[in-house]
Short mmCIF file of C-alpha atoms in Angstrom, two decimals:
data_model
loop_
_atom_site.label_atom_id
_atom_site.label_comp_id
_atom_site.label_asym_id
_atom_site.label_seq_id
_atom_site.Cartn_x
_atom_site.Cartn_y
_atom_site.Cartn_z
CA UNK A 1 104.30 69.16 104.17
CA UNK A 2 101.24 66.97 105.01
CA UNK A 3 99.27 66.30 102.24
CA UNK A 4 96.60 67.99 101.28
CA UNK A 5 93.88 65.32 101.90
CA UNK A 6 95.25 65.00 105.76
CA UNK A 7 95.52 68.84 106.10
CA UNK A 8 91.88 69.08 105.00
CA UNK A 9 88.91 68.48 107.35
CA UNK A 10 86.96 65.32 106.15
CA UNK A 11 83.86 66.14 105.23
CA UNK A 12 85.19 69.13 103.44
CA UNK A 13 87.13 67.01 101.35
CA UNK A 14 84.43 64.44 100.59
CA UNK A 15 81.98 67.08 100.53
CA UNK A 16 79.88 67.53 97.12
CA UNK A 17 79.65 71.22 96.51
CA UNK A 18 76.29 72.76 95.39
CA UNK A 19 76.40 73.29 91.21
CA UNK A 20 74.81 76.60 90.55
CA UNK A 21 73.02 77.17 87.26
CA UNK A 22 75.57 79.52 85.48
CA UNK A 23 78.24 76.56 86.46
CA UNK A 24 76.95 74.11 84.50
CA UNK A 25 76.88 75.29 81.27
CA UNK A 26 80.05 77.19 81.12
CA UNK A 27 81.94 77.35 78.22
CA UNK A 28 79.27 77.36 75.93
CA UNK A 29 77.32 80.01 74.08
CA UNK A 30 74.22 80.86 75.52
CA UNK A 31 71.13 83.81 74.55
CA UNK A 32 68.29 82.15 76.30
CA UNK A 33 68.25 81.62 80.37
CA UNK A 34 65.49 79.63 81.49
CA UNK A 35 68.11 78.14 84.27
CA UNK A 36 68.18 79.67 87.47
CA UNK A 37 64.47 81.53 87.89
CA UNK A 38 65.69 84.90 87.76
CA UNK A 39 63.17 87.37 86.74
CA UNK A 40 63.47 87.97 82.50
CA UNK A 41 63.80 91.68 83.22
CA UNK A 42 65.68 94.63 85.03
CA UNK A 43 68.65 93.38 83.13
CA UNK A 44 71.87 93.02 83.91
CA UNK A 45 70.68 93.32 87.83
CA UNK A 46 68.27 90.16 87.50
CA UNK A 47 70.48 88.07 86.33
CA UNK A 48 72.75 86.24 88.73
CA UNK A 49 76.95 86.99 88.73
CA UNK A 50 79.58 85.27 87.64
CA UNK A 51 79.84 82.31 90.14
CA UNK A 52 83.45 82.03 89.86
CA UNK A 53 84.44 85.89 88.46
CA UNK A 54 86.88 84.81 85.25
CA UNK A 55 87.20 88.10 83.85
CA UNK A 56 88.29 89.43 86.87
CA UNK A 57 90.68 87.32 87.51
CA UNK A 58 92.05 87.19 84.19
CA UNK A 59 92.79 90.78 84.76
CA UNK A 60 94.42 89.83 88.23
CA UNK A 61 96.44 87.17 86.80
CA UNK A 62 98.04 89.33 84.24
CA UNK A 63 98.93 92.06 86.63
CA UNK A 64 99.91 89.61 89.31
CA UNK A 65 102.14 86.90 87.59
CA UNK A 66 99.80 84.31 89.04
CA UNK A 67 97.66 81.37 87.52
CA UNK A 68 94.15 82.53 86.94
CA UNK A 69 92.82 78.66 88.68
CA UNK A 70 95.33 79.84 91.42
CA UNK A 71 93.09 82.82 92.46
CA UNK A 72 90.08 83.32 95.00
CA UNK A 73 87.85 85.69 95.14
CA UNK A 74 86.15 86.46 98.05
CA UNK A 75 84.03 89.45 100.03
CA UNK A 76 86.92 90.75 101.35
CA UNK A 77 90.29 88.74 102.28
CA UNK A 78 88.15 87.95 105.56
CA UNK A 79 86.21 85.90 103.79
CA UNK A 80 89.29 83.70 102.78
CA UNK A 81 90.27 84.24 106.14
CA UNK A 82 86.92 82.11 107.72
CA UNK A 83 87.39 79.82 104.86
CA UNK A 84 91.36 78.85 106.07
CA UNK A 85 89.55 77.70 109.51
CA UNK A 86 86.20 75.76 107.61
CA UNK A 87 88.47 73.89 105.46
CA UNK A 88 90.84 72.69 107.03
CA UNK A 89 90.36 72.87 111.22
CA UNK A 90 88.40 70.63 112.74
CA UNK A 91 86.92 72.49 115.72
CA UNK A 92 88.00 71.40 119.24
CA UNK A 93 90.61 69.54 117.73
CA UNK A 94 93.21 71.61 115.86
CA UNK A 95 95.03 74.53 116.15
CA UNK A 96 96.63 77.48 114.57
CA UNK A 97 99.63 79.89 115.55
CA UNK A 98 99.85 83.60 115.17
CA UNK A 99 102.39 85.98 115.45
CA UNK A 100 101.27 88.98 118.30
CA UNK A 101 100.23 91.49 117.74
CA UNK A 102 98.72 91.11 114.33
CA UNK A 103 95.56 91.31 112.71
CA UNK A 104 92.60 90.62 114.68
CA UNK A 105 90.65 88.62 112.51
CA UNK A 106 92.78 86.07 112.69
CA UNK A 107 91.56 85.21 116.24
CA UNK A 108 88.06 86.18 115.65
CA UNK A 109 87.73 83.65 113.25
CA UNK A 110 89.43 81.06 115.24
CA UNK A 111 87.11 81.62 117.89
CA UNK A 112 84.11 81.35 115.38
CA UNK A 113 85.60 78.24 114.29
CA UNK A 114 86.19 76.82 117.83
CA UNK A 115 89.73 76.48 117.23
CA UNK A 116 92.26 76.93 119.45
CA UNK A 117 94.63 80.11 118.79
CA UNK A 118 98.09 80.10 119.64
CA UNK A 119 100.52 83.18 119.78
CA UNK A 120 103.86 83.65 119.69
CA UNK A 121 105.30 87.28 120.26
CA UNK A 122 107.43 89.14 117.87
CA UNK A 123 110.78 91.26 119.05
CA UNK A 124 111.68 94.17 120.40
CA UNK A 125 111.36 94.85 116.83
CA UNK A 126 108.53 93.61 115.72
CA UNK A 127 110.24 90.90 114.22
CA UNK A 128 109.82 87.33 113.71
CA UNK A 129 112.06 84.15 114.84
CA UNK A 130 111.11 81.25 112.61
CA UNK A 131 112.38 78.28 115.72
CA UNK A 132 109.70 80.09 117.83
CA UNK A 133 107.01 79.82 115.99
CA UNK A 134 107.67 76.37 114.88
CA UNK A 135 108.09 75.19 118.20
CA UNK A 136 104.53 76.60 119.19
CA UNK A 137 103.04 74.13 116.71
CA UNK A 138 102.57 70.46 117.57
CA UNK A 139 101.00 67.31 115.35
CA UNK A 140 97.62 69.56 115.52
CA UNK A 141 98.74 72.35 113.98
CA UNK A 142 97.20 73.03 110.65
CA UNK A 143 97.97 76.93 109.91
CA UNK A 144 100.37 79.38 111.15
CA UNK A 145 99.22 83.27 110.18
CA UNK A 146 101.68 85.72 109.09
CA UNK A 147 101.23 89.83 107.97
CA UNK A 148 103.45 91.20 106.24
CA UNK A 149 103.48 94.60 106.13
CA UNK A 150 102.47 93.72 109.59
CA UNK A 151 99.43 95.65 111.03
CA UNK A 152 99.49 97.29 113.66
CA UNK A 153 102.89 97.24 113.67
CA UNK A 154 103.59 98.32 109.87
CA UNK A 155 106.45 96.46 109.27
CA UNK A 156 107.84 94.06 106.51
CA UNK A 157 108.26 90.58 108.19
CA UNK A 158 112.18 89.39 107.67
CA UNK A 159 111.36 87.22 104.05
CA UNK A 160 114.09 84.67 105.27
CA UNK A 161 112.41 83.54 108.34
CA UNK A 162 109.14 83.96 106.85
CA UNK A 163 110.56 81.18 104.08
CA UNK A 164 112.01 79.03 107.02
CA UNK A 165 108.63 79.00 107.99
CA UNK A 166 107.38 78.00 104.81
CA UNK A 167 109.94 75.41 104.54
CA UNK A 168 109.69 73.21 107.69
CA UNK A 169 106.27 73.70 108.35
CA UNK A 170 104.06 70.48 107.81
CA UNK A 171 100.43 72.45 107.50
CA UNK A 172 99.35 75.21 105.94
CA UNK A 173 101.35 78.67 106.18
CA UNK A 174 99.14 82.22 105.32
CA UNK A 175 101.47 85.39 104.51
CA UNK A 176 98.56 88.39 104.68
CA UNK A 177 100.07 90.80 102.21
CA UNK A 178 96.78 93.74 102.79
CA UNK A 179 99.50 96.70 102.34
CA UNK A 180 102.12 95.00 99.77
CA UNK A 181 101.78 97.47 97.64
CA UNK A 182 103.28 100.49 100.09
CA UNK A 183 106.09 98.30 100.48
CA UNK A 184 109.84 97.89 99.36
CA UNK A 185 109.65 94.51 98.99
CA UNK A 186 107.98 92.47 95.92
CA UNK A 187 104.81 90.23 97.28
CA UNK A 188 105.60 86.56 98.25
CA UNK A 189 102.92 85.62 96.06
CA UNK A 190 105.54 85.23 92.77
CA UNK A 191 106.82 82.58 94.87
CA UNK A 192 103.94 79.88 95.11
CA UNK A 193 105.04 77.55 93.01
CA UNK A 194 107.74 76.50 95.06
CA UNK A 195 105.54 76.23 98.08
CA UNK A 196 102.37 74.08 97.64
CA UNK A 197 101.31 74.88 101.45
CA UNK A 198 101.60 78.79 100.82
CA UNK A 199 98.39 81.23 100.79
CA UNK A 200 99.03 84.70 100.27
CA UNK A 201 95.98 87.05 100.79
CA UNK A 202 95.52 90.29 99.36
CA UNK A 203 93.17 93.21 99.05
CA UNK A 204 91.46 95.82 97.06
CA UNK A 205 90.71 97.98 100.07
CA UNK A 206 93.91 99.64 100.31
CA UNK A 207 96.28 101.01 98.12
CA UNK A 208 93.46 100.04 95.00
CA UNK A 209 91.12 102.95 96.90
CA UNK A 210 87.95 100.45 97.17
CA UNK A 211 87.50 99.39 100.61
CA UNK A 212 83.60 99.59 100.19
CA UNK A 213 83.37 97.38 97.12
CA UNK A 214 84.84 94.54 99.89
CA UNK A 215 87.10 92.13 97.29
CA UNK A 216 89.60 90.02 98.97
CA UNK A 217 92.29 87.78 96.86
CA UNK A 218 93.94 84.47 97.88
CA UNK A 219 96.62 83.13 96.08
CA UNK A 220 97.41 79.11 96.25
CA UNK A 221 97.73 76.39 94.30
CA UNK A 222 95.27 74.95 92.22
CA UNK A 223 94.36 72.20 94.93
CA UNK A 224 94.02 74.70 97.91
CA UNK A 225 91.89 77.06 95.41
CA UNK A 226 89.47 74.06 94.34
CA UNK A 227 88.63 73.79 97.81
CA UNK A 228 87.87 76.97 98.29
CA UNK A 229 85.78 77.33 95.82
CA UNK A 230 83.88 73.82 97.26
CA UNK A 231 83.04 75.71 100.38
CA UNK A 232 82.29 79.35 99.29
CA UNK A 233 78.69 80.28 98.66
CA UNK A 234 77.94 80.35 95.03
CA UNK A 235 77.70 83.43 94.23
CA UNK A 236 80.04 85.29 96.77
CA UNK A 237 80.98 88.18 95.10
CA UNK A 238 78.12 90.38 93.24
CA UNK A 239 78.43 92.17 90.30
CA UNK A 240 78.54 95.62 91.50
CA UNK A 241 81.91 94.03 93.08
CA UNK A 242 82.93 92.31 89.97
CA UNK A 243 82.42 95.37 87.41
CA UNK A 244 83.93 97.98 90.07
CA UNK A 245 86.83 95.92 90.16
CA UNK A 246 87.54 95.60 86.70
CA UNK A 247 86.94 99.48 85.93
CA UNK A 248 89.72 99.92 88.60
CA UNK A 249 92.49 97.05 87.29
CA UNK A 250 92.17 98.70 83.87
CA UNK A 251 93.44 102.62 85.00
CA UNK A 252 96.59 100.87 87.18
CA UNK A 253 97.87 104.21 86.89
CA UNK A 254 95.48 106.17 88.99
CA UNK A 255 96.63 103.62 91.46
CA UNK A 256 100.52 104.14 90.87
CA UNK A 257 99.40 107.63 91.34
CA UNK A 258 98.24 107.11 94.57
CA UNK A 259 100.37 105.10 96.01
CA UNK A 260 103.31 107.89 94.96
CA UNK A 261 101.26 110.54 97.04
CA UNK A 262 101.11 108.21 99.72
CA UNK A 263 104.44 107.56 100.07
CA UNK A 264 105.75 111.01 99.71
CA UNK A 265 102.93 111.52 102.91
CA UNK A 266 104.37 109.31 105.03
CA UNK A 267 107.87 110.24 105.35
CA UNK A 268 106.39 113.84 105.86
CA UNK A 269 104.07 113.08 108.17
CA UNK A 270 106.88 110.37 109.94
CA UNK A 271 109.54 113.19 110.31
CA UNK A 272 106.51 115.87 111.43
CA UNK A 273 104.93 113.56 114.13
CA UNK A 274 108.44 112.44 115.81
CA UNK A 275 109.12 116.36 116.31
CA UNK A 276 106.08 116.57 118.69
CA UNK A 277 106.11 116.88 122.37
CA UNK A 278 103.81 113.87 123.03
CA UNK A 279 106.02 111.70 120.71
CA UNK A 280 108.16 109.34 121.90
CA UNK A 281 109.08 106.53 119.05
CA UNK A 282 107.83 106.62 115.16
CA UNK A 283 108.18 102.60 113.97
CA UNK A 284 109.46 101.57 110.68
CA UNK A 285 106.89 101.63 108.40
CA UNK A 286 106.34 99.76 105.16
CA UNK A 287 102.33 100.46 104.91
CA UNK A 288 100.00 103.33 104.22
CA UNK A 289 100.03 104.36 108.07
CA UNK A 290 102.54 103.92 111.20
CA UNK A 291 102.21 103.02 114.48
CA UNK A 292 103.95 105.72 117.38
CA UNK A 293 104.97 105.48 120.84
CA UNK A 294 103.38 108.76 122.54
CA UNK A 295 103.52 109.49 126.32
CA UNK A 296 99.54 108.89 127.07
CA UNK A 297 97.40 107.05 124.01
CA UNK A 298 94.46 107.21 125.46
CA UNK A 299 94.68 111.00 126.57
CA UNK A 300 95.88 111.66 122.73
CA UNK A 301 92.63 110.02 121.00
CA UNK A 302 90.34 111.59 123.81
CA UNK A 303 91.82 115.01 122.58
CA UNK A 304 91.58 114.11 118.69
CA UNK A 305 87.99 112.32 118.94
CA UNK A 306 86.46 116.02 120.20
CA UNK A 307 88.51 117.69 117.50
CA UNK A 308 86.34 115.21 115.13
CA UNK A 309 89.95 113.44 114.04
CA UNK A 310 89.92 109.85 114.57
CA UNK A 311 92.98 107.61 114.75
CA UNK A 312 92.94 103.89 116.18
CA UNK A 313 94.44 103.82 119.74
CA UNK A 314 96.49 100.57 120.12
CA UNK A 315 97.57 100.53 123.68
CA UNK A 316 95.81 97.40 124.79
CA UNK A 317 97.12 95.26 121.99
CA UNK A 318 100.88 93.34 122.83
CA UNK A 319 103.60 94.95 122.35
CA UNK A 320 102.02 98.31 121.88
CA UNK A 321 101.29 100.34 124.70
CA UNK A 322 100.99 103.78 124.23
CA UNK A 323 100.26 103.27 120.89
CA UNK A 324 98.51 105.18 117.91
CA UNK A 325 98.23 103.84 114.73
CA UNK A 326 97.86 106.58 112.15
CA UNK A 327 96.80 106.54 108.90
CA UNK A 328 98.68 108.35 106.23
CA UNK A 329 95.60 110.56 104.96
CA UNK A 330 95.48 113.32 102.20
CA UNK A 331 97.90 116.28 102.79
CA UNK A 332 94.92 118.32 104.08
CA UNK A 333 93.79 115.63 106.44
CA UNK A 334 97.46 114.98 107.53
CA UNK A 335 98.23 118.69 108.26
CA UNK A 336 94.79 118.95 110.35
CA UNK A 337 96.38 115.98 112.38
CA UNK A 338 99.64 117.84 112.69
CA UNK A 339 98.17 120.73 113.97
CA UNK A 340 95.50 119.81 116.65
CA UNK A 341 98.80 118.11 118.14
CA UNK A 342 101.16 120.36 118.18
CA UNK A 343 98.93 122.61 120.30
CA UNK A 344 97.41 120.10 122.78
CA UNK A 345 98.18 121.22 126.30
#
């Protein structure tokens, strides 16, 4: 790969980050803080969080087999996300490449960023070709985005090409692993310290149950990290955030829980929905929802928005025409879904 200082925009890398209060005397022992003109009472809510949320990731790094300095933290993975494209894309200039259809973000960003946003298509099914996307890429090309489980599409990404990419890419390769944990495979992330341009992104929002508390992870090396942490405002992630998040990585178990029921819901609900009338392909699935082929999408989440059910109609997206993408709910909510459909006219 590049190196990192030719990967990363200039001023970012010569850029002097601002030094909080609570940065600067880290490490030590401290009762009194006359630092940072916070208001002396309505403790702990006056005071300001963690700038760089250690306990937190302490707890992350344990569960996750990854370096604590090797962690981000961020308000939600988009957050990392916008941070990819302000670190190292110079707008107007360089470029990124995207599998379609994937994750919109990706794009928005890009188009926040004034970068240019290339696409390369997946298969018939859904599936990557490593020589493709490589040869989308030219001496701009900082970042190529991958998702895997894939959304919409739900699928695992083949973890060969995905490690051709990886391999022969010069820039900067992202492997969004949001839904990891409904999948077969183990997450890439193990993997990072054989690949110095790899960021793996994951989230609390799904199979953790804590969408609203909005805390995103990236996983890089230490040099990637540092610059994240240049760029990011101090105090990103508040402590509402922090504490929720460490009440919910010590009960794993609630989440194993979970994540069981899940499971067990989707190959119901995958063998139930490709029994219907209107249904006319279930995709492989490795992620807490599917995407299905039925014969009129938008018809289908007319009919299920007045029966106060809401699913996400795809059918405009590439590749997916005709598409729902249904979330795998509680049984209750799942059996609800079941049954509006099997009696639409």
């Amino acid at each position: 790969m590049k190196t990192l200082q030719q990967l990363t925009r200039p001023n970012i890398w010569s850029l002097a980050p601002y030094s909080c209060a609570r940065n600067e005397y880290s490490g030590r022992e401290a009762r009194v803080f006359l630092d940072a003109n916070e208001n002396p009472y309505n403790a702990p809510y006056n005071r300001y969080p963690d700038p760089l949320q250690l306990e937190v990731k302490e707890r992350l790094s344990k569960l996750k087999g990854v370096p604590q300095e090797c962690i981000f933290l961020g308000n939600g993975s988009d957050e990392a996300i916008d941070l990819v494209y302000r670190c190292f894309c110079e707008p107007c200039r360089d470029n990124v490449v995207a599998i379609a259809p994937t994750y919109g973000m990706y794009q928005v960003c890009a188009d926040i960023n004034n970068v240019e946003y290339r696409t390369v298509r997946l298969d018939d099914d859904f599936q990557i070709q490593a020589d493709k996307l490589l040869a989308a890429c030219d001496d701009n090309t900082k970042v190529i985005w991958m998702c895997s489980p894939n959304n919409p599409t739900g699928n695992n990404l083949d973890r060969d090409e995905v490690l051709k990419v990886v391999e022969q890419f010069q820039g900067l390769v992202i492997v969004d692993e949001a839904y990891i944990d409904f999948s077969r495979e183990s997450s890439i992330a193990r993997q990072l310290y054989k690949y110095p341009n790899l960021i793996v992104l994951q989230t609390m929002s799904k199979a953790w149950g804590s969408a609203a508390i909005r805390l995103g992870m990236a996983f890089a090396s230490q040099d990637i990290i540092s610059i994240f942490n240049k760029v990011k405002y101090p105090y990103n992630v508040n402590l509402l955030t922090q504490q929720q998040a460490i009440q919910r990585l010590t009960d794993i178990t609630a989440v194993e829980h979970w994540v069981k029921l899940l499971l067990q819901e989707r190959g119901r609900m995958i063998l139930a929905f490709s029994e219907l009338k209107i249904c006319k392909k279930v995709y492989p699935t490795d992620a807490n929802f599917f995407l299905a082929k039925v014969e009129d999408a938008q018809k289908t989440y007319d009919y299920l928005v007045d029966k106060g059910i809401i699913v996400r109609n795809r059918t405009r997206v590439t590749l997916c025409e005709n598409c729902l993408r249904i979330t795998i709910g509680t049984k209750e909510e799942n059996s609800e879904l079941l049954g509006a459909l099997r009696v639409m006219l």
